[in-house]
Coordinates of C-alpha atoms and ligand atoms in Angstrom, one line a residue:
M1 CA 7.8 -61.3 28.8
R2 CA 6.7 -58.0 30.2
G3 CA 3.0 -57.3 30.3
K4 CA -0.2 -56.4 32.1
V5 CA -1.7 -59.1 34.2
A6 CA -5.1 -60.4 33.2
V7 CA -5.5 -62.1 36.6
S8 CA -5.6 -60.5 40.0
S9 CA -3.8 -61.8 43.1
E10 CA -7.0 -63.7 43.9
G11 CA -6.8 -65.5 40.6
E12 CA -9.8 -63.7 39.1
N13 CA -9.8 -62.3 35.6
S14 CA -9.5 -58.6 36.1
M15 CA -9.6 -57.4 32.5
D16 CA -11.8 -58.0 29.4
V17 CA -9.7 -60.2 27.1
S18 CA -12.4 -60.9 24.6
R19 CA -11.2 -58.4 22.0
L20 CA -7.5 -59.2 22.1
S21 CA -5.6 -60.8 19.2
V22 CA -4.0 -64.1 20.0
D23 CA -0.6 -62.4 20.5
E24 CA -2.1 -59.8 22.8
L25 CA -3.9 -62.5 24.7
F26 CA -0.7 -64.4 25.3
Q27 CA 1.2 -61.2 26.3
N28 CA -1.6 -60.4 28.8
S29 CA -2.1 -63.8 30.3
V30 CA -0.3 -65.6 33.1
I31 CA 1.3 -68.6 31.5
W32 CA 1.5 -71.3 34.1
D33 CA 3.4 -74.6 33.9
A34 CA 2.2 -76.7 36.9
H35 CA 5.2 -79.0 36.7
C36 CA 8.4 -79.3 34.7
G37 CA 10.6 -82.4 34.7
I38 CA 14.0 -81.1 35.5
D39 CA 15.9 -83.7 37.4
P40 CA 16.2 -82.9 41.1
Q41 CA 19.9 -82.8 41.6
V42 CA 22.8 -80.5 42.2
P43 CA 24.2 -78.9 40.1
L44 CA 20.9 -77.6 38.9
D45 CA 19.8 -77.9 35.2
V46 CA 19.4 -74.2 34.7
S47 CA 19.5 -74.5 30.9
S48 CA 16.0 -76.1 30.9
L49 CA 14.8 -73.4 33.3
E50 CA 16.1 -70.7 30.9
R51 CA 14.3 -72.3 28.0
I52 CA 11.0 -72.2 30.0
R53 CA 11.6 -68.6 30.8
K54 CA 12.4 -67.7 27.2
A55 CA 9.3 -69.5 25.9
G56 CA 7.3 -66.9 27.7
F57 CA 6.1 -68.7 30.8
T58 CA 5.2 -66.7 33.9
Y59 CA 5.4 -69.5 36.4
V60 CA 6.8 -73.0 36.7
S61 CA 6.9 -75.5 39.5
T62 CA 10.0 -77.6 39.5
N63 CA 10.5 -80.8 41.5
V64 CA 13.1 -81.0 44.2
G65 CA 12.6 -84.6 45.1
Y66 CA 10.7 -87.8 44.3
D67 CA 10.3 -91.3 45.7
V68 CA 13.1 -92.7 43.5
L69 CA 15.7 -90.8 45.5
P70 CA 16.5 -90.9 49.2
W71 CA 14.1 -88.5 50.9
H72 CA 16.8 -86.2 52.4
E73 CA 18.3 -85.5 49.0
A74 CA 15.6 -83.0 48.5
F75 CA 17.2 -80.6 51.0
P76 CA 20.4 -79.8 49.0
V77 CA 18.3 -79.4 45.9
I78 CA 16.0 -76.9 47.7
G79 CA 19.0 -75.1 49.0
A80 CA 20.6 -74.9 45.5
Y81 CA 17.4 -73.5 44.0
R82 CA 17.0 -70.9 46.7
R83 CA 20.5 -69.7 46.3
W84 CA 20.4 -69.7 42.5
L85 CA 17.1 -67.9 42.3
G86 CA 18.4 -65.3 44.7
E87 CA 21.5 -64.7 42.6
N88 CA 19.5 -64.5 39.4
S89 CA 16.8 -62.1 40.4
D90 CA 17.1 -60.2 37.1
G91 CA 15.2 -63.0 35.4
Y92 CA 13.6 -65.1 38.2
I93 CA 11.4 -64.7 41.3
P94 CA 11.1 -67.5 43.9
V95 CA 7.5 -68.1 44.8
S96 CA 6.0 -67.7 48.3
N97 CA 2.5 -66.6 47.2
I98 CA 0.3 -65.5 44.3
G99 CA 1.7 -61.9 44.6
D100 CA 5.1 -63.2 43.4
V101 CA 3.5 -64.6 40.2
V102 CA 1.7 -61.3 39.6
A103 CA 5.0 -59.5 40.1
A104 CA 6.8 -61.9 37.7
K105 CA 4.2 -61.2 35.0
R106 CA 4.5 -57.4 35.6
D107 CA 8.3 -57.5 35.5
G108 CA 8.8 -60.0 32.7
K109 CA 10.4 -62.6 34.9
L110 CA 9.8 -66.3 35.6
A111 CA 8.3 -67.2 39.0
V112 CA 9.7 -70.5 40.2
S113 CA 8.2 -72.6 42.9
M114 CA 9.1 -76.1 44.0
D115 CA 7.2 -79.4 44.3
I116 CA 7.8 -82.9 45.6
E117 CA 6.6 -86.1 43.8
G118 CA 5.8 -88.7 46.5
V119 CA 5.3 -88.5 50.2
S120 CA 8.4 -90.7 50.9
A121 CA 10.0 -87.3 51.2
L122 CA 8.2 -86.9 54.6
N123 CA 10.1 -89.9 56.0
G124 CA 6.9 -91.0 57.7
T125 CA 6.0 -87.8 59.6
T126 CA 3.4 -85.1 58.7
D127 CA 5.6 -82.6 60.6
L128 CA 7.8 -82.3 57.5
V129 CA 4.9 -80.8 55.4
E130 CA 5.3 -77.5 57.2
V131 CA 9.1 -77.6 57.0
Y132 CA 9.0 -78.1 53.3
H133 CA 6.4 -75.3 53.0
R134 CA 8.6 -72.9 54.9
L135 CA 11.4 -73.7 52.5
G136 CA 9.3 -72.9 49.5
V137 CA 7.6 -76.2 48.4
R138 CA 4.1 -75.3 47.3
Q139 CA 2.9 -78.6 45.8
M140 CA 3.2 -82.3 46.5
S141 CA 1.9 -85.4 44.8
F142 CA 1.4 -88.6 46.9
V143 CA 3.0 -91.4 45.0
Y144 CA 5.6 -91.7 42.3
N145 CA 4.4 -94.6 40.2
K146 CA 5.0 -97.3 42.8
D147 CA 2.8 -97.7 45.9
N148 CA 4.2 -95.9 49.0
A149 CA 3.3 -95.1 52.6
G150 CA 0.7 -92.6 51.4
G151 CA -1.2 -94.5 48.7
G152 CA -1.2 -96.4 45.5
G153 CA 0.8 -95.6 42.4
C154 CA -0.2 -95.8 38.7
H155 CA 2.1 -98.9 38.3
G156 CA 0.9 -100.5 41.5
E157 CA -2.1 -102.6 42.6
N158 CA -4.7 -99.7 42.4
T159 CA -4.9 -99.4 46.2
G160 CA -6.3 -96.3 47.9
L161 CA -5.0 -93.7 50.4
T162 CA -3.5 -95.0 53.6
R163 CA -4.3 -93.5 57.0
F164 CA -0.9 -91.6 56.8
G165 CA -1.9 -90.3 53.3
R166 CA -5.2 -88.9 54.7
N167 CA -3.3 -87.2 57.5
V168 CA -0.8 -85.7 55.0
I169 CA -3.7 -84.2 53.0
K170 CA -5.1 -82.6 56.1
E171 CA -1.7 -81.1 57.0
M172 CA -1.2 -79.9 53.4
N173 CA -4.6 -78.2 53.5
R174 CA -3.7 -76.6 56.8
V175 CA -0.4 -75.2 55.8
G176 CA -1.4 -74.2 52.2
M177 CA 0.2 -76.7 49.9
L178 CA -1.3 -77.8 46.6
V179 CA -2.4 -81.4 46.7
D180 CA -1.4 -83.2 43.4
G181 CA -2.9 -86.4 42.2
S182 CA -0.4 -87.1 39.4
H183 CA 1.4 -90.5 39.2
C184 CA -1.3 -92.1 41.6
S185 CA -3.5 -95.1 41.1
P186 CA -7.0 -94.2 39.9
K187 CA -8.4 -95.2 43.4
T188 CA -5.9 -93.1 45.3
A189 CA -6.5 -90.0 43.0
I190 CA -10.2 -90.2 43.5
E191 CA -9.8 -90.6 47.3
I192 CA -7.5 -87.6 47.4
A193 CA -10.2 -85.6 45.8
E194 CA -12.7 -86.8 48.4
V195 CA -10.5 -86.1 51.4
S196 CA -9.0 -82.7 50.4
S197 CA -11.0 -79.7 51.8
K198 CA -9.4 -77.5 49.0
P199 CA -9.4 -77.9 45.2
I200 CA -6.8 -80.4 44.1
I201 CA -4.8 -80.6 40.9
I202 CA -3.5 -83.3 38.6
S203 CA -0.5 -81.3 37.6
H204 CA 0.8 -83.3 34.7
A205 CA -1.1 -86.2 33.0
N206 CA -2.9 -87.0 29.8
S207 CA -6.1 -88.8 29.0
W208 CA -6.1 -92.6 29.2
V209 CA -9.0 -92.6 26.8
L210 CA -6.8 -91.1 24.1
H211 CA -3.7 -93.3 24.9
G212 CA -3.9 -96.2 27.3
H213 CA -0.7 -95.7 29.1
P214 CA -1.1 -96.4 32.9
R215 CA 0.4 -92.9 33.7
N216 CA -2.5 -91.3 32.0
I217 CA -5.7 -90.7 33.9
R218 CA -9.2 -92.2 33.5
D219 CA -12.1 -89.9 33.0
E220 CA -13.2 -90.7 36.5
Q221 CA -10.0 -89.2 37.9
A222 CA -10.4 -86.0 35.8
I223 CA -14.1 -85.7 37.0
A224 CA -13.1 -86.2 40.6
C225 CA -10.4 -83.5 40.4
A226 CA -12.8 -81.0 38.6
N227 CA -15.5 -81.7 41.2
T228 CA -13.2 -80.2 43.9
G229 CA -12.9 -77.1 41.7
G230 CA -9.5 -78.4 40.6
V231 CA -7.4 -78.4 37.4
I232 CA -5.7 -81.1 35.2
G233 CA -2.5 -80.1 33.3
V234 CA -1.9 -81.7 29.9
T235 CA 1.7 -82.9 29.6
G236 CA 4.3 -83.0 26.9
I237 CA 5.7 -86.5 27.1
R238 CA 5.3 -88.4 23.9
I239 CA 5.2 -91.8 25.6
F240 CA 2.0 -90.6 27.2
L241 CA 0.7 -88.7 24.1
G242 CA 1.1 -91.8 22.0
N243 CA 3.5 -90.4 19.4
M244 CA 6.9 -91.7 20.5
G245 CA 9.5 -91.1 17.9
D246 CA 7.3 -88.6 16.0
N247 CA 7.4 -84.9 17.0
S248 CA 5.3 -83.8 14.0
T249 CA 2.0 -84.3 15.9
D250 CA 3.0 -82.9 19.3
L251 CA 0.8 -79.8 19.1
D252 CA -2.1 -81.7 17.6
R253 CA -2.0 -84.3 20.4
L254 CA -1.8 -81.8 23.1
V255 CA -4.9 -80.0 21.6
R256 CA -6.7 -83.3 21.4
N257 CA -6.1 -83.9 25.1
I258 CA -7.3 -80.4 25.9
D259 CA -10.4 -81.0 23.7
H260 CA -11.2 -84.2 25.5
L261 CA -10.9 -82.7 29.0
C262 CA -12.8 -79.6 28.1
E263 CA -15.7 -81.7 26.8
L264 CA -15.5 -83.9 29.9
V265 CA -15.2 -81.3 32.7
G266 CA -15.2 -77.8 31.2
P267 CA -12.4 -75.5 30.1
Q268 CA -12.1 -73.9 33.5
H269 CA -10.6 -77.2 34.8
V270 CA -7.8 -77.5 32.2
G271 CA -4.2 -76.3 32.2
I272 CA -0.6 -77.0 31.3
G273 CA 1.9 -79.2 33.2
S274 CA 4.7 -79.6 30.6
D275 CA 7.0 -82.1 32.5
F276 CA 9.6 -80.5 30.2
A277 CA 13.3 -81.1 30.7
E278 CA 16.3 -81.4 28.5
I279 CA 17.2 -85.1 28.6
T280 CA 20.3 -85.9 30.7
T281 CA 22.5 -89.0 31.0
A282 CA 21.8 -88.9 34.8
L283 CA 18.1 -89.5 34.1
E284 CA 18.8 -92.3 31.6
S285 CA 21.0 -94.2 34.1
R286 CA 18.5 -93.7 36.9
F287 CA 15.8 -95.3 34.7
A288 CA 18.0 -98.3 34.1
K289 CA 18.6 -98.8 37.8
A290 CA 15.0 -98.2 39.1
T291 CA 12.9 -100.5 36.9
D292 CA 10.4 -100.9 39.9
Y293 CA 9.5 -97.2 39.4
W294 CA 9.6 -97.4 35.6
P295 CA 8.6 -100.9 34.5
P296 CA 10.3 -101.6 31.2
E297 CA 7.0 -102.8 29.6
H298 CA 5.6 -99.3 30.1
Y299 CA 8.9 -97.5 29.4
P300 CA 10.6 -99.5 26.6
S301 CA 12.9 -96.6 25.6
G302 CA 14.2 -96.1 29.2
G303 CA 14.9 -92.5 30.2
D304 CA 14.1 -91.2 26.7
L305 CA 10.4 -90.4 27.3
G306 CA 10.1 -88.1 24.3
F307 CA 10.1 -84.7 25.9
V308 CA 8.0 -82.2 23.8
D309 CA 9.9 -79.0 23.3
I310 CA 8.7 -76.3 25.7
E311 CA 8.4 -73.9 22.8
V312 CA 5.4 -75.9 21.5
F313 CA 3.2 -75.0 24.5
P314 CA 2.9 -71.2 23.6
Q315 CA 1.5 -72.4 20.2
L316 CA -1.5 -73.7 22.0
A317 CA -2.9 -70.1 22.2
A318 CA -3.3 -69.9 18.4
A319 CA -4.2 -73.6 18.0
L320 CA -7.1 -73.3 20.5
S321 CA -8.2 -70.0 19.0
A322 CA -8.4 -71.6 15.5
R323 CA -10.6 -74.3 17.0
G324 CA -13.1 -71.7 18.3
Y325 CA -12.1 -71.5 22.0
S326 CA -13.0 -68.1 23.5
N327 CA -10.2 -65.8 24.6
K328 CA -11.4 -66.2 28.2
D329 CA -11.1 -70.0 28.0
I330 CA -7.7 -69.9 26.3
S331 CA -6.4 -67.5 29.0
G332 CA -7.7 -69.9 31.6
I333 CA -6.1 -72.9 30.1
L334 CA -2.8 -71.0 29.6
G335 CA -2.6 -70.2 33.3
A336 CA -5.5 -68.5 35.0
N337 CA -7.2 -71.8 36.0
F338 CA -4.2 -73.2 37.8
M339 CA -3.6 -69.7 39.3
R340 CA -7.1 -69.7 40.7
V341 CA -6.6 -73.1 42.4
A342 CA -3.2 -72.1 43.8
A343 CA -4.7 -68.9 45.2
M344 CA -7.4 -70.9 47.0
N345 CA -4.7 -73.2 48.5
W346 CA -1.8 -70.9 49.3
E347 CA -3.6 -68.0 51.0
Ligands
LIG401 ZN1 6.1 -86.5 37.3

């Protein structure tokens, strides 16, 4: 939606939002989704992207590859996004820098950037970090659930970063790519925070304290991320929220995760990473084949993870306001916090 921008290109609040109504606050805030869960394949799932745009988001990062797929399959997906975004410039802007996000808010468009989940996409060489960056990838996590050449996964043996993983972080810091500690083992996530010279993110994860799924993060991981100046994005997957099969508590559970993180690390370190996608049969069959990435004991319903409707996330503005959060904190959680960290990494 069209609106003024409460955040400058440096990610700083540039207007006084304290007197705005909840609706005005939403209209004047950058709404940032640090990661959606659209399956990285061609043809693209543009219906999910369109729902994210219509829900009022300013920015979304969509994944173009993950460890489950052969590494080189990322390239045709990147190519398809670049072409599609170019052909649909009436509603979308491909992201190179923070200025593109500011322009998207001003013009009522959705800024779309790309991310990769797992350093297997580098095929063993840090040289590919800059290649992906030049193609528009602005964020990369280290591991997808299962241990890889970079570090330990959340369903692995809780190992830490490898030498290769440390070199990847240095290269990501050099070229300006957000370092993401989602899907990692606790040890790897904490070491990522130690090694990175820039603020890191955990783009999409919920709190292990509230629901003990191994994909959720321990308090120590959240603290390590926040200590870099980074941000954690609460995520809309019911299997991680703990309400599988019950959509009536989606909003309440997201709020509880936000409450917990805000009490733990402060509201300036909390954001949204929806992981939203409309469920596809391709994803369901992929789950059935790759049980080493999705162990059935942790994913008893296969590819049906319980995706929270993307339209629930905008309701967070009113829900947080009703709980006494200040407008400044709400605007930060809706997007300014992630935007601040992106600005510090990308520029
Ligand atoms: Zn993910």
